[in-house]
Amino acid sequence: MTSIIQTDFSKMPGHWLLAKMGKRVLRPGGIELTKKMIEHLHITEDDDVAEFAPGLGVTAKIVLDKNPNSYIAIEQNDDAAKQVNKYLPPEKAACIIGDAQNTKLPSQSVNVLYGEAMLTMQSPKQKEEIIEEAYRILRKGGRYGIHELCLNPNTIDEELKSTIHRDLANVIRVNAKPLTVFEWKSLFENKGFNVVIIEMRPMYLLEKKRMIQDEGVKGFATIVKNIAVNPEARKRIEDMRETFKKYEKYLGAISIVMEKQE
């Protein structure tokens, strides 16, 4: 508990703040949508898999249970890579340091790739660069999955969209720019991907029912306890939840699985 109390929460990105409180599942559609994405990727023992920014490794562990031929995680720095390597089996998995825009992986080196809750936080230019890199490292017919935040409906007013972007950035301390379903789909199709399936879920990241579903009763109780004894963290999380509730009608979670066209 001491390390939590001594941490400055005022400028910490929202997802790391929640992780400090004990939250393990940091995806907008929860563990259910993550599992749906993995299901639609059809990972087998023959697949060479890569993951952008695995973080705490919740999804990586699900994927590794499928015993793929190989698994490579891409993280941005040494500290993150060291944490990831702690939970990876060294005989078939590794974490390398690189950017999602420049993984340093050879072209056409994997046939399954996925990333969660990371494209939303990139600028339009960075989104395109990451998708171009995904296309480069995937083999023909390779599968790419994402799990991100989205905006509803497709016809959302541009001024409202800008307001939501601004308020999200202010409250989670990350420059989040979620897209509509149509915009996400078009972004990938314009880069040469064929969208196979789209799954949607409500964005209930901080709702009690979703948190218990994601973390279990014991995990939820731990998070509540940690928040209760950390007033600064509690205020930040209350602000996040209030913003999510304010825009609940317009915020959703999306998973898209697509294929690199032949």
Short mmCIF file of C-alpha atoms in Angstrom, two decimals:
data_model
loop_
_atom_site.label_atom_id
_atom_site.label_comp_id
_atom_site.label_asym_id
_atom_site.label_seq_id
_atom_site.Cartn_x
_atom_site.Cartn_y
_atom_site.Cartn_z
CA MET A 1 0.00 0.00 0.00
CA THR A 2 2.90 2.39 0.71
CA SER A 3 3.95 2.64 -2.93
CA ILE A 4 0.40 3.56 -3.93
CA ILE A 5 0.13 6.29 -1.28
CA GLN A 6 3.45 7.85 -2.30
CA THR A 7 2.56 8.04 -5.99
CA ASP A 8 1.60 11.38 -7.56
CA PHE A 9 -1.66 10.75 -9.41
CA SER A 10 -2.32 14.26 -10.74
CA LYS A 11 -0.71 13.82 -14.18
CA MET A 12 -0.70 10.05 -14.50
CA PRO A 13 -2.51 8.66 -17.59
CA GLY A 14 -5.87 7.25 -16.57
CA HIS A 15 -5.11 3.65 -17.50
CA TRP A 16 -1.97 3.59 -15.35
CA LEU A 17 -3.83 5.22 -12.48
CA LEU A 18 -6.41 2.41 -12.63
CA ALA A 19 -3.61 -0.16 -12.83
CA LYS A 20 -2.06 1.33 -9.67
CA MET A 21 -5.40 0.79 -7.95
CA GLY A 22 -5.29 -2.88 -8.92
CA LYS A 23 -7.34 -2.90 -12.13
CA ARG A 24 -6.03 -5.54 -14.51
CA VAL A 25 -8.46 -5.30 -17.43
CA LEU A 26 -7.98 -1.88 -19.01
CA ARG A 27 -9.91 -2.36 -22.24
CA PRO A 28 -13.04 -0.33 -23.12
CA GLY A 29 -15.16 -3.39 -23.92
CA GLY A 30 -13.89 -5.45 -20.98
CA ILE A 31 -12.62 -9.00 -20.95
CA GLU A 32 -15.70 -10.18 -22.89
CA LEU A 33 -14.84 -8.13 -25.98
CA THR A 34 -11.18 -9.10 -25.70
CA LYS A 35 -12.17 -12.78 -25.75
CA LYS A 36 -14.42 -12.16 -28.75
CA MET A 37 -11.54 -10.56 -30.62
CA ILE A 38 -9.27 -13.53 -29.85
CA GLU A 39 -12.02 -15.95 -30.89
CA HIS A 40 -12.37 -14.24 -34.28
CA LEU A 41 -8.59 -14.27 -34.83
CA HIS A 42 -8.72 -18.11 -34.85
CA ILE A 43 -5.24 -18.54 -33.35
CA THR A 44 -3.77 -22.04 -33.74
CA GLU A 45 -0.50 -23.83 -33.00
CA ASP A 46 0.70 -22.92 -36.50
CA ASP A 47 0.44 -19.16 -36.01
CA ASP A 48 3.20 -16.63 -35.42
CA VAL A 49 1.57 -13.93 -33.29
CA ALA A 50 2.54 -10.35 -32.45
CA GLU A 51 0.92 -7.93 -30.01
CA PHE A 52 1.25 -4.16 -29.81
CA ALA A 53 1.70 -2.85 -26.23
CA PRO A 54 0.57 -5.85 -24.13
CA GLY A 55 0.77 -3.91 -20.86
CA LEU A 56 -0.25 -6.07 -17.92
CA GLY A 57 -0.51 -9.15 -20.13
CA VAL A 58 -4.13 -10.15 -19.59
CA THR A 59 -4.68 -10.78 -23.31
CA ALA A 60 -1.21 -12.22 -23.86
CA LYS A 61 -1.92 -14.96 -21.36
CA ILE A 62 -5.17 -15.89 -23.13
CA VAL A 63 -3.30 -16.08 -26.44
CA LEU A 64 -0.39 -18.07 -25.02
CA ASP A 65 -2.86 -20.65 -23.70
CA LYS A 66 -3.61 -21.38 -27.37
CA ASN A 67 0.03 -22.46 -27.78
CA PRO A 68 0.88 -20.48 -30.94
CA ASN A 69 4.07 -21.34 -32.82
CA SER A 70 5.58 -18.05 -31.60
CA TYR A 71 4.55 -14.84 -29.82
CA ILE A 72 6.28 -11.45 -29.92
CA ALA A 73 5.24 -8.42 -27.88
CA ILE A 74 6.29 -4.92 -28.90
CA GLU A 75 6.80 -2.40 -26.08
CA GLN A 76 8.22 1.11 -26.17
CA ASN A 77 10.94 0.99 -23.50
CA ASP A 78 13.17 -1.22 -21.37
CA ASP A 79 11.07 -0.96 -18.20
CA ALA A 80 7.88 -2.04 -19.95
CA ALA A 81 9.68 -4.86 -21.77
CA LYS A 82 11.15 -6.18 -18.51
CA GLN A 83 7.70 -6.32 -16.93
CA VAL A 84 6.27 -8.14 -19.95
CA ASN A 85 9.11 -10.67 -20.08
CA LYS A 86 8.34 -11.68 -16.49
CA TYR A 87 5.13 -13.40 -17.57
CA LEU A 88 6.24 -14.72 -20.97
CA PRO A 89 7.46 -18.33 -21.38
CA PRO A 90 10.98 -17.83 -22.83
CA GLU A 91 10.92 -20.87 -25.12
CA LYS A 92 8.20 -19.52 -27.45
CA ALA A 93 7.66 -15.87 -26.53
CA ALA A 94 9.62 -12.64 -26.20
CA CYS A 95 9.16 -8.91 -25.85
CA ILE A 96 11.13 -6.54 -28.06
CA ILE A 97 11.54 -2.79 -27.80
CA GLY A 98 10.08 -0.77 -30.63
CA ASP A 99 7.29 1.57 -31.65
CA ALA A 100 4.06 0.36 -33.20
CA GLN A 101 4.96 2.63 -36.14
CA ASN A 102 8.38 0.95 -36.41
CA THR A 103 8.46 -2.50 -34.83
CA LYS A 104 11.81 -3.50 -36.39
CA LEU A 105 10.19 -6.84 -37.28
CA PRO A 106 10.90 -8.23 -40.76
CA SER A 107 8.24 -7.74 -43.42
CA GLN A 108 5.63 -10.53 -43.57
CA SER A 109 7.01 -12.13 -40.40
CA VAL A 110 3.72 -12.83 -38.56
CA ASN A 111 0.30 -14.02 -39.59
CA VAL A 112 -1.68 -12.82 -36.54
CA LEU A 113 -1.39 -9.37 -35.00
CA TYR A 114 -3.51 -7.48 -32.51
CA GLY A 115 -3.52 -4.41 -30.31
CA GLU A 116 -5.95 -3.04 -27.75
CA ALA A 117 -6.72 0.42 -26.36
CA MET A 118 -3.75 2.02 -28.09
CA LEU A 119 -4.84 3.29 -31.52
CA THR A 120 -7.47 5.50 -29.86
CA MET A 121 -4.68 7.42 -28.13
CA GLN A 122 -2.80 8.25 -31.33
CA SER A 123 -3.08 11.24 -33.65
CA PRO A 124 -4.63 10.67 -37.10
CA LYS A 125 -1.14 10.51 -38.66
CA GLN A 126 0.09 8.03 -36.03
CA LYS A 127 -2.99 5.85 -36.51
CA GLU A 128 -2.21 5.59 -40.23
CA GLU A 129 1.48 4.84 -39.59
CA ILE A 130 0.64 2.04 -37.14
CA ILE A 131 -1.82 0.46 -39.56
CA GLU A 132 0.74 0.69 -42.36
CA GLU A 133 3.28 -1.07 -40.12
CA ALA A 134 0.70 -3.74 -39.29
CA TYR A 135 0.18 -4.32 -43.00
CA ARG A 136 3.93 -4.53 -43.59
CA ILE A 137 4.70 -7.17 -40.95
CA LEU A 138 1.66 -9.36 -41.71
CA ARG A 139 1.83 -12.12 -44.28
CA LYS A 140 -0.73 -12.20 -47.07
CA GLY A 141 -4.02 -13.36 -45.66
CA GLY A 142 -2.79 -12.53 -42.14
CA ARG A 143 -5.30 -11.48 -39.51
CA TYR A 144 -5.27 -8.18 -37.56
CA GLY A 145 -7.48 -7.49 -34.54
CA ILE A 146 -8.15 -4.30 -32.61
CA HIS A 147 -10.18 -3.44 -29.51
CA GLU A 148 -10.71 0.30 -29.16
CA LEU A 149 -12.99 3.10 -28.07
CA CYS A 150 -15.52 4.34 -30.63
CA LEU A 151 -18.08 7.09 -31.08
CA ASN A 152 -21.75 6.66 -31.92
CA PRO A 153 -23.57 7.30 -34.18
CA ASN A 154 -21.70 7.54 -37.48
CA THR A 155 -23.47 10.85 -38.05
CA ILE A 156 -22.32 12.40 -34.75
CA ASP A 157 -22.01 16.18 -34.91
CA GLU A 158 -18.42 17.28 -35.52
CA GLU A 159 -18.55 19.93 -32.79
CA LEU A 160 -19.80 17.35 -30.28
CA LYS A 161 -17.06 14.96 -31.40
CA SER A 162 -14.42 17.61 -30.74
CA THR A 163 -15.91 18.33 -27.33
CA ILE A 164 -15.83 14.64 -26.38
CA HIS A 165 -12.21 14.37 -27.57
CA ARG A 166 -11.26 17.41 -25.46
CA ASP A 167 -13.08 16.26 -22.33
CA LEU A 168 -11.66 12.74 -22.55
CA ALA A 169 -8.14 14.11 -22.98
CA ASN A 170 -8.57 16.38 -19.95
CA VAL A 171 -9.86 13.67 -17.66
CA ILE A 172 -7.64 10.72 -18.62
CA ARG A 173 -4.52 12.81 -19.34
CA VAL A 174 -4.10 11.13 -22.72
CA ASN A 175 -4.95 12.66 -26.08
CA ALA A 176 -7.73 10.17 -26.85
CA LYS A 177 -9.34 10.50 -30.27
CA PRO A 178 -11.90 7.71 -30.75
CA LEU A 179 -13.49 7.36 -34.20
CA THR A 180 -16.95 6.36 -35.35
CA VAL A 181 -17.53 2.80 -36.57
CA PHE A 182 -17.55 4.00 -40.17
CA GLU A 183 -14.31 5.94 -39.67
CA TRP A 184 -12.53 2.98 -38.06
CA LYS A 185 -13.68 0.64 -40.84
CA SER A 186 -12.70 3.07 -43.59
CA LEU A 187 -9.29 3.67 -42.02
CA PHE A 188 -8.38 0.00 -42.31
CA GLU A 189 -9.96 -0.57 -45.72
CA ASN A 190 -8.04 2.41 -47.13
CA LYS A 191 -4.80 0.70 -46.02
CA GLY A 192 -5.52 -2.57 -47.79
CA PHE A 193 -7.35 -4.59 -45.14
CA ASN A 194 -10.57 -6.50 -45.63
CA VAL A 195 -12.83 -6.17 -42.58
CA VAL A 196 -14.11 -9.61 -41.58
CA ILE A 197 -16.18 -8.90 -38.46
CA ILE A 198 -17.08 -6.02 -36.16
CA GLU A 199 -18.21 -6.51 -32.55
CA MET A 200 -19.59 -3.75 -30.33
CA ARG A 201 -20.07 -3.41 -26.59
CA PRO A 202 -21.05 -0.55 -24.24
CA MET A 203 -18.12 1.37 -22.73
CA TYR A 204 -18.73 0.45 -19.08
CA LEU A 205 -15.08 0.42 -17.94
CA LEU A 206 -15.82 1.89 -14.49
CA GLU A 207 -19.30 0.50 -13.91
CA LYS A 208 -19.61 -1.91 -10.98
CA LYS A 209 -21.12 -4.80 -12.95
CA ARG A 210 -18.42 -4.64 -15.65
CA MET A 211 -15.64 -4.30 -13.08
CA ILE A 212 -16.80 -7.41 -11.21
CA GLN A 213 -17.10 -9.26 -14.50
CA ASP A 214 -13.55 -8.23 -15.46
CA GLU A 215 -11.77 -8.42 -12.12
CA GLY A 216 -13.82 -10.86 -10.06
CA VAL A 217 -15.37 -10.04 -6.68
CA LYS A 218 -12.04 -10.22 -4.84
CA GLY A 219 -10.26 -8.07 -7.39
CA PHE A 220 -13.08 -5.52 -7.35
CA ALA A 221 -12.93 -5.36 -3.54
CA THR A 222 -9.18 -4.70 -3.69
CA ILE A 223 -9.68 -1.86 -6.16
CA VAL A 224 -12.40 -0.29 -4.00
CA LYS A 225 -10.16 -0.51 -0.92
CA ASN A 226 -7.19 1.08 -2.71
CA ILE A 227 -9.34 3.91 -4.05
CA ALA A 228 -10.88 4.53 -0.62
CA VAL A 229 -7.51 5.22 1.03
CA ASN A 230 -6.17 7.42 -1.77
CA PRO A 231 -8.22 10.67 -1.98
CA GLU A 232 -6.30 12.09 -4.96
CA ALA A 233 -6.75 8.89 -6.95
CA ARG A 234 -10.40 8.70 -5.90
CA LYS A 235 -11.04 12.24 -7.22
CA ARG A 236 -9.40 11.43 -10.58
CA ILE A 237 -11.39 8.21 -10.96
CA GLU A 238 -14.65 9.92 -9.99
CA ASP A 239 -13.96 12.56 -12.66
CA MET A 240 -13.30 9.86 -15.26
CA ARG A 241 -16.46 7.99 -14.37
CA GLU A 242 -18.50 11.21 -14.46
CA THR A 243 -17.17 12.01 -17.96
CA PHE A 244 -17.86 8.49 -19.20
CA LYS A 245 -21.42 8.74 -17.84
CA LYS A 246 -21.93 12.18 -19.39
CA TYR A 247 -21.12 10.85 -22.84
CA GLU A 248 -22.44 7.31 -22.32
CA LYS A 249 -24.86 7.70 -25.24
CA TYR A 250 -21.98 8.43 -27.61
CA LEU A 251 -19.15 6.23 -26.30
CA GLY A 252 -18.80 2.56 -27.13
CA ALA A 253 -16.22 -0.20 -27.45
CA ILE A 254 -15.40 -1.76 -30.79
CA SER A 255 -13.43 -4.78 -31.93
CA ILE A 256 -12.59 -5.23 -35.58
CA VAL A 257 -10.92 -8.30 -37.06
CA MET A 258 -9.63 -7.97 -40.61
CA GLU A 259 -7.40 -9.72 -43.13
CA LYS A 260 -4.52 -8.47 -45.21
CA GLN A 261 -5.79 -8.77 -48.75
CA GLU A 262 -3.98 -11.08 -51.14
#
